Amino acid sequence: MAPRPNLSDIARAIGVSSATVSNALSGKGRVSAQLSRQIAEKARELGYVPSLAGRALSTGRSHVLGLVLADIGHPLFPQFAQAIEQAATKAGYGVLIGDSRGDVKTQTAAIDQLIERGADGIILVPRHGTRIAEINCPVAVIDTPSTPGNTVSADHWQGGRLIGAHLRNLGHTHLAIIGLHQDSNVQADRIGGIRTGFGREGSVRTLWIDALEADAGPGCELGLAELVREGYTAFAAVSDIHALRAVSELQRSGLSVPAHVTVTGFDDLHWARSISPALTTVRMNMETIARLAVADLLLQIEPDRTTPPEDETAPPQAVPMELIVRSSSASPHGNLIPSQDNNNNSDPDTLPSREGTNNA
């Protein structure tokens, strides 16, 4: 088996010293951006893999970051983990992952365990409503700009404005927003943005799933068909998952999306383009968020670390989101409630009422 390439191999190939190669790959010292790129390209070409154990002995650091997610079972967070891992790997760091499972005590325990395992710093995607306590190591928080101590995040308010303005521009005047947790800073920002983008004219109301389920049980009907009878033509969910729940409930009631009512989501999860109808939603730039979070954390861990030109300024608090328009949103139609002539049995008199419906 051929020996693994080392710093000396890279140095000989380029004609510089091993110290220069080490400084370029670690982000330390005065190495020009052009030479740093040349060294990085040669390292990739030769298949160089840094020894974390050797670096730990020489620097006193593990070169491992801890990542604590709010709920790894939610389809959004594996995407976050992948983006963070890729950004950390480019910086020469590994990643250990902890899961709070939506529980504050479990979140604290996960942070403590990662610190005990030698993580040089922690990237935290906190449980909703959490106030970030003092952590005895460098930390970067990914939540929302309104969260105290937030490092960098998607601009959830701006994303909400995009959705609200989109619905208003389509001609909707009656909008129902579907949220999950009333104590979530992220959802509060999204809802505030939706209301701002939609404007003050017309009717806007918010449904909270946790409150409805506290009364009627998990998986209960949200009463969307009743709202359509009252004249609501659009439902804006703060998550693609809740948007899918809304589409399913409306379809069970004999209502078609978007022929009779519009539904939008948030996050652009992998399946949002594959369901029928494909979901109009907003997408966060996870790669940029991950890169900026890792860059901020590494500057705390290694204050003398040099950064690439694009990271020379402090990370922005909010990374803009992108509106993705698909077929679940359309202009409101005059005949909002389908009649029996549409080959279904869901005229206004036969649509189920909100009372007594529960799919738990």
mmCIF file of C-alpha atoms in Angstrom, residues 101-317:
data_model
loop_
_atom_site.group_PDB
_atom_site.id
_atom_site.type_symbol
_atom_site.label_atom_id
_atom_site.label_comp_id
_atom_site.label_asym_id
_atom_site.label_seq_id
_atom_site.Cartn_x
_atom_site.Cartn_y
_atom_site.Cartn_z
ATOM 1 C CA ARG A 101 -35.619 15.850 20.436
ATOM 2 C CA GLY A 102 -37.478 19.081 21.185
ATOM 3 C CA ASP A 103 -36.715 18.922 24.914
ATOM 4 C CA VAL A 104 -34.812 21.648 26.795
ATOM 5 C CA LYS A 105 -33.178 19.273 29.306
ATOM 6 C CA THR A 106 -32.120 16.910 26.523
ATOM 7 C CA GLN A 107 -30.686 19.878 24.624
ATOM 8 C CA THR A 108 -28.551 20.861 27.633
ATOM 9 C CA ALA A 109 -27.420 17.257 28.115
ATOM 10 C CA ALA A 110 -26.458 16.959 24.426
ATOM 11 C CA ILE A 111 -24.354 20.122 24.627
ATOM 12 C CA ASP A 112 -22.607 18.892 27.792
ATOM 13 C CA GLN A 113 -21.872 15.492 26.233
ATOM 14 C CA LEU A 114 -20.318 17.033 23.138
ATOM 15 C CA ILE A 115 -18.123 19.301 25.251
ATOM 16 C CA GLU A 116 -17.045 16.296 27.355
ATOM 17 C CA ARG A 117 -16.102 14.479 24.149
ATOM 18 C CA GLY A 118 -13.729 17.297 23.281
ATOM 19 C CA ALA A 119 -15.678 19.401 20.795
ATOM 20 C CA ASP A 120 -13.848 22.666 20.202
ATOM 21 C CA GLY A 121 -17.146 24.534 19.748
ATOM 22 C CA ILE A 122 -20.877 24.012 19.403
ATOM 23 C CA ILE A 123 -23.288 24.896 16.595
ATOM 24 C CA LEU A 124 -26.771 24.965 18.069
ATOM 25 C CA VAL A 125 -30.113 24.849 16.274
ATOM 26 C CA PRO A 126 -32.211 25.368 19.416
ATOM 27 C CA ARG A 127 -35.551 23.974 20.444
ATOM 28 C CA HIS A 128 -38.354 26.475 19.836
ATOM 29 C CA GLY A 129 -38.757 29.050 22.578
ATOM 30 C CA THR A 130 -35.334 28.319 24.104
ATOM 31 C CA ARG A 131 -33.291 31.121 25.631
ATOM 32 C CA ILE A 132 -29.661 30.226 25.004
ATOM 33 C CA ALA A 133 -27.893 29.811 28.339
ATOM 34 C CA GLU A 134 -24.189 30.465 28.904
ATOM 35 C CA ILE A 135 -22.168 27.676 27.279
ATOM 36 C CA ASN A 136 -18.621 27.144 28.471
ATOM 37 C CA CYS A 137 -17.135 26.971 24.972
ATOM 38 C CA PRO A 138 -17.395 28.817 21.650
ATOM 39 C CA VAL A 139 -20.936 28.630 20.250
ATOM 40 C CA ALA A 140 -22.772 29.646 17.064
ATOM 41 C CA VAL A 141 -26.580 29.744 17.124
ATOM 42 C CA ILE A 142 -28.753 29.178 14.060
ATOM 43 C CA ASP A 143 -32.327 30.237 14.839
ATOM 44 C CA THR A 144 -33.795 33.553 13.703
ATOM 45 C CA PRO A 145 -32.615 37.184 13.935
ATOM 46 C CA SER A 146 -35.104 37.957 16.723
ATOM 47 C CA THR A 147 -33.552 35.280 18.988
ATOM 48 C CA PRO A 148 -31.106 36.752 21.548
ATOM 49 C CA GLY A 149 -27.619 35.470 20.800
ATOM 50 C CA ASN A 150 -28.446 34.389 17.247
ATOM 51 C CA THR A 151 -25.341 34.126 15.058
ATOM 52 C CA VAL A 152 -26.710 33.656 11.558
ATOM 53 C CA SER A 153 -29.922 32.274 10.099
ATOM 54 C CA ALA A 154 -32.371 32.478 7.277
ATOM 55 C CA ASP A 155 -34.325 35.734 7.170
ATOM 56 C CA HIS A 156 -37.615 34.133 8.200
ATOM 57 C CA TRP A 157 -39.464 37.465 8.275
ATOM 58 C CA GLN A 158 -38.359 38.253 4.727
ATOM 59 C CA GLY A 159 -39.397 34.756 3.631
ATOM 60 C CA GLY A 160 -42.814 35.340 5.124
ATOM 61 C CA ARG A 161 -43.101 38.663 3.305
ATOM 62 C CA LEU A 162 -42.425 36.861 0.026
ATOM 63 C CA ILE A 163 -45.284 34.440 0.690
ATOM 64 C CA GLY A 164 -47.689 37.171 1.834
ATOM 65 C CA ALA A 165 -46.938 39.405 -1.148
ATOM 66 C CA HIS A 166 -47.266 36.452 -3.532
ATOM 67 C CA LEU A 167 -50.742 35.645 -2.218
ATOM 68 C CA ARG A 168 -51.819 39.294 -2.292
ATOM 69 C CA ASN A 169 -50.540 39.701 -5.857
ATOM 70 C CA LEU A 170 -52.574 36.658 -6.902
ATOM 71 C CA GLY A 171 -55.672 38.504 -5.695
ATOM 72 C CA HIS A 172 -56.408 36.755 -2.391
ATOM 73 C CA THR A 173 -58.078 38.906 0.269
ATOM 74 C CA HIS A 174 -58.889 36.245 2.895
ATOM 75 C CA LEU A 175 -55.887 34.399 4.287
ATOM 76 C CA ALA A 176 -55.529 31.849 7.086
ATOM 77 C CA ILE A 177 -52.037 31.208 8.460
ATOM 78 C CA ILE A 178 -51.277 27.780 9.940
ATOM 79 C CA GLY A 179 -48.691 27.682 12.742
ATOM 80 C CA LEU A 180 -47.627 24.968 15.172
ATOM 81 C CA HIS A 181 -46.032 26.474 18.294
ATOM 82 C CA GLN A 182 -46.979 29.887 19.647
ATOM 83 C CA ASP A 183 -43.662 30.167 21.542
ATOM 84 C CA SER A 184 -41.447 29.635 18.469
ATOM 85 C CA ASN A 185 -39.379 32.668 17.471
ATOM 86 C CA VAL A 186 -38.933 31.269 13.967
ATOM 87 C CA GLN A 187 -42.669 30.824 13.452
ATOM 88 C CA ALA A 188 -43.432 34.228 14.971
ATOM 89 C CA ASP A 189 -41.069 35.857 12.461
ATOM 90 C CA ARG A 190 -42.514 33.886 9.561
ATOM 91 C CA ILE A 191 -46.072 34.805 10.504
ATOM 92 C CA GLY A 192 -45.145 38.468 11.046
ATOM 93 C CA GLY A 193 -43.572 38.535 7.609
ATOM 94 C CA ILE A 194 -46.597 36.885 5.976
ATOM 95 C CA ARG A 195 -48.942 39.445 7.542
ATOM 96 C CA THR A 196 -46.681 42.316 6.476
ATOM 97 C CA GLY A 197 -46.396 41.057 2.902
ATOM 98 C CA PHE A 198 -50.128 40.411 2.634
ATOM 99 C CA GLY A 199 -51.009 43.918 3.792
ATOM 100 C CA ARG A 200 -53.681 45.281 6.099
ATOM 101 C CA GLU A 201 -56.590 45.100 3.686
ATOM 102 C CA GLY A 202 -58.689 41.974 3.760
ATOM 103 C CA SER A 203 -58.953 39.330 6.456
ATOM 104 C CA VAL A 204 -56.069 37.416 8.063
ATOM 105 C CA ARG A 205 -56.337 34.911 10.895
ATOM 106 C CA THR A 206 -53.922 32.433 12.466
ATOM 107 C CA LEU A 207 -54.631 28.821 13.398
ATOM 108 C CA TRP A 208 -52.361 27.219 15.996
ATOM 109 C CA ILE A 209 -52.102 23.455 15.625
ATOM 110 C CA ASP A 210 -50.891 22.878 19.193
ATOM 111 C CA ALA A 211 -53.925 24.685 20.611
ATOM 112 C CA LEU A 212 -56.366 22.829 18.341
ATOM 113 C CA GLU A 213 -54.787 19.474 19.196
ATOM 114 C CA ALA A 214 -54.873 20.278 22.914
ATOM 115 C CA ASP A 215 -58.665 20.502 22.594
ATOM 116 C CA ALA A 216 -59.413 17.799 20.001
ATOM 117 C CA GLY A 217 -56.420 15.457 20.129
ATOM 118 C CA PRO A 218 -53.374 14.800 17.929
ATOM 119 C CA GLY A 219 -54.131 14.676 14.218
ATOM 120 C CA CYS A 220 -57.475 16.446 14.564
ATOM 121 C CA GLU A 221 -59.083 18.275 11.668
ATOM 122 C CA LEU A 222 -58.078 21.937 11.519
ATOM 123 C CA GLY A 223 -61.463 23.123 10.259
ATOM 124 C CA LEU A 224 -60.178 24.318 6.906
ATOM 125 C CA ALA A 225 -63.323 23.460 4.901
ATOM 126 C CA GLU A 226 -65.366 25.602 7.280
ATOM 127 C CA LEU A 227 -62.989 28.507 6.696
ATOM 128 C CA VAL A 228 -63.356 28.071 2.943
ATOM 129 C CA ARG A 229 -67.138 28.316 3.399
ATOM 130 C CA GLU A 230 -66.513 31.582 5.261
ATOM 131 C CA GLY A 231 -64.646 32.952 2.237
ATOM 132 C CA TYR A 232 -60.986 32.119 2.968
ATOM 133 C CA THR A 233 -59.225 31.329 -0.304
ATOM 134 C CA ALA A 234 -55.620 30.845 0.819
ATOM 135 C CA PHE A 235 -53.802 28.946 3.573
ATOM 136 C CA ALA A 236 -50.180 29.818 4.348
ATOM 137 C CA ALA A 237 -48.458 27.197 6.526
ATOM 138 C CA VAL A 238 -45.224 27.977 8.368
ATOM 139 C CA SER A 239 -43.809 24.577 7.378
ATOM 140 C CA ASP A 240 -44.123 22.337 4.338
ATOM 141 C CA ILE A 241 -45.199 19.539 6.697
ATOM 142 C CA HIS A 242 -48.200 21.559 7.888
ATOM 143 C CA ALA A 243 -48.942 22.586 4.305
ATOM 144 C CA LEU A 244 -49.115 18.905 3.352
ATOM 145 C CA ARG A 245 -51.508 18.318 6.261
ATOM 146 C CA ALA A 246 -53.666 21.192 4.996
ATOM 147 C CA VAL A 247 -53.719 19.867 1.416
ATOM 148 C CA SER A 248 -54.707 16.395 2.661
ATOM 149 C CA GLU A 249 -57.523 17.751 4.843
ATOM 150 C CA LEU A 250 -58.878 19.945 2.057
ATOM 151 C CA GLN A 251 -58.811 17.082 -0.417
ATOM 152 C CA ARG A 252 -60.660 14.827 2.027
ATOM 153 C CA SER A 253 -63.322 17.535 2.173
ATOM 154 C CA GLY A 254 -63.699 17.458 -1.611
ATOM 155 C CA LEU A 255 -61.801 20.700 -2.153
ATOM 156 C CA SER A 256 -59.175 20.863 -4.870
ATOM 157 C CA VAL A 257 -55.833 22.681 -4.549
ATOM 158 C CA PRO A 258 -55.432 25.115 -6.285
ATOM 159 C CA ALA A 259 -58.751 25.010 -8.191
ATOM 160 C CA HIS A 260 -60.766 25.934 -5.095
ATOM 161 C CA VAL A 261 -58.155 27.077 -2.577
ATOM 162 C CA THR A 262 -54.444 27.935 -2.470
ATOM 163 C CA VAL A 263 -51.940 26.387 -0.040
ATOM 164 C CA THR A 264 -48.319 27.475 0.521
ATOM 165 C CA GLY A 265 -45.556 26.118 2.715
ATOM 166 C CA PHE A 266 -42.123 27.009 4.088
ATOM 167 C CA ASP A 267 -38.646 25.386 3.804
ATOM 168 C CA ASP A 268 -38.835 23.627 0.404
ATOM 169 C CA LEU A 269 -38.310 20.131 1.792
ATOM 170 C CA HIS A 270 -37.098 17.503 -0.679
ATOM 171 C CA TRP A 271 -40.580 16.197 -1.438
ATOM 172 C CA ALA A 272 -42.269 19.611 -1.886
ATOM 173 C CA ARG A 273 -41.801 19.468 -5.657
ATOM 174 C CA SER A 274 -42.964 15.846 -5.898
ATOM 175 C CA ILE A 275 -46.374 15.918 -4.204
ATOM 176 C CA SER A 276 -49.552 16.716 -6.115
ATOM 177 C CA PRO A 277 -49.994 19.602 -6.402
ATOM 178 C CA ALA A 278 -46.336 20.637 -6.188
ATOM 179 C CA LEU A 279 -45.987 23.040 -3.274
ATOM 180 C CA THR A 280 -45.355 26.768 -3.493
ATOM 181 C CA THR A 281 -42.913 27.524 -0.683
ATOM 182 C CA VAL A 282 -39.775 29.460 0.292
ATOM 183 C CA ARG A 283 -36.263 28.026 0.393
ATOM 184 C CA MET A 284 -33.446 28.913 2.756
ATOM 185 C CA ASN A 285 -29.837 28.966 1.565
ATOM 186 C CA MET A 286 -28.504 26.256 3.886
ATOM 187 C CA GLU A 287 -25.054 26.197 2.325
ATOM 188 C CA THR A 288 -24.502 29.899 3.021
ATOM 189 C CA ILE A 289 -25.937 29.656 6.547
ATOM 190 C CA ALA A 290 -23.740 26.654 7.323
ATOM 191 C CA ARG A 291 -20.620 28.295 5.901
ATOM 192 C CA LEU A 292 -21.140 31.489 7.876
ATOM 193 C CA ALA A 293 -21.961 29.631 11.108
ATOM 194 C CA VAL A 294 -18.815 27.506 10.809
ATOM 195 C CA ALA A 295 -16.701 30.554 9.898
ATOM 196 C CA ASP A 296 -17.970 32.479 12.940
ATOM 197 C CA LEU A 297 -17.323 29.526 15.241
ATOM 198 C CA LEU A 298 -13.804 28.959 13.930
ATOM 199 C CA LEU A 299 -12.939 32.608 14.456
ATOM 200 C CA GLN A 300 -13.910 32.111 18.105
ATOM 201 C CA ILE A 301 -11.876 28.901 18.360
ATOM 202 C CA GLU A 302 -8.866 30.228 16.421
ATOM 203 C CA PRO A 303 -8.749 34.031 16.786
ATOM 204 C CA ASP A 304 -5.604 34.207 14.614
ATOM 205 C CA ARG A 305 -7.205 32.213 11.813
ATOM 206 C CA THR A 306 -7.232 33.890 8.403
ATOM 207 C CA THR A 307 -10.435 33.626 6.391
ATOM 208 C CA PRO A 308 -11.211 33.486 2.660
ATOM 209 C CA PRO A 309 -11.994 36.859 1.032
ATOM 210 C CA GLU A 310 -15.759 36.224 1.056
ATOM 211 C CA ASP A 311 -15.696 35.730 4.846
ATOM 212 C CA GLU A 312 -13.621 38.781 5.778
ATOM 213 C CA THR A 313 -16.641 40.686 7.019
ATOM 214 C CA ALA A 314 -18.802 39.614 9.958
ATOM 215 C CA PRO A 315 -21.565 37.174 9.009
ATOM 216 C CA PRO A 316 -24.929 38.792 8.334
ATOM 217 C CA GLN A 317 -27.631 38.045 10.884
#
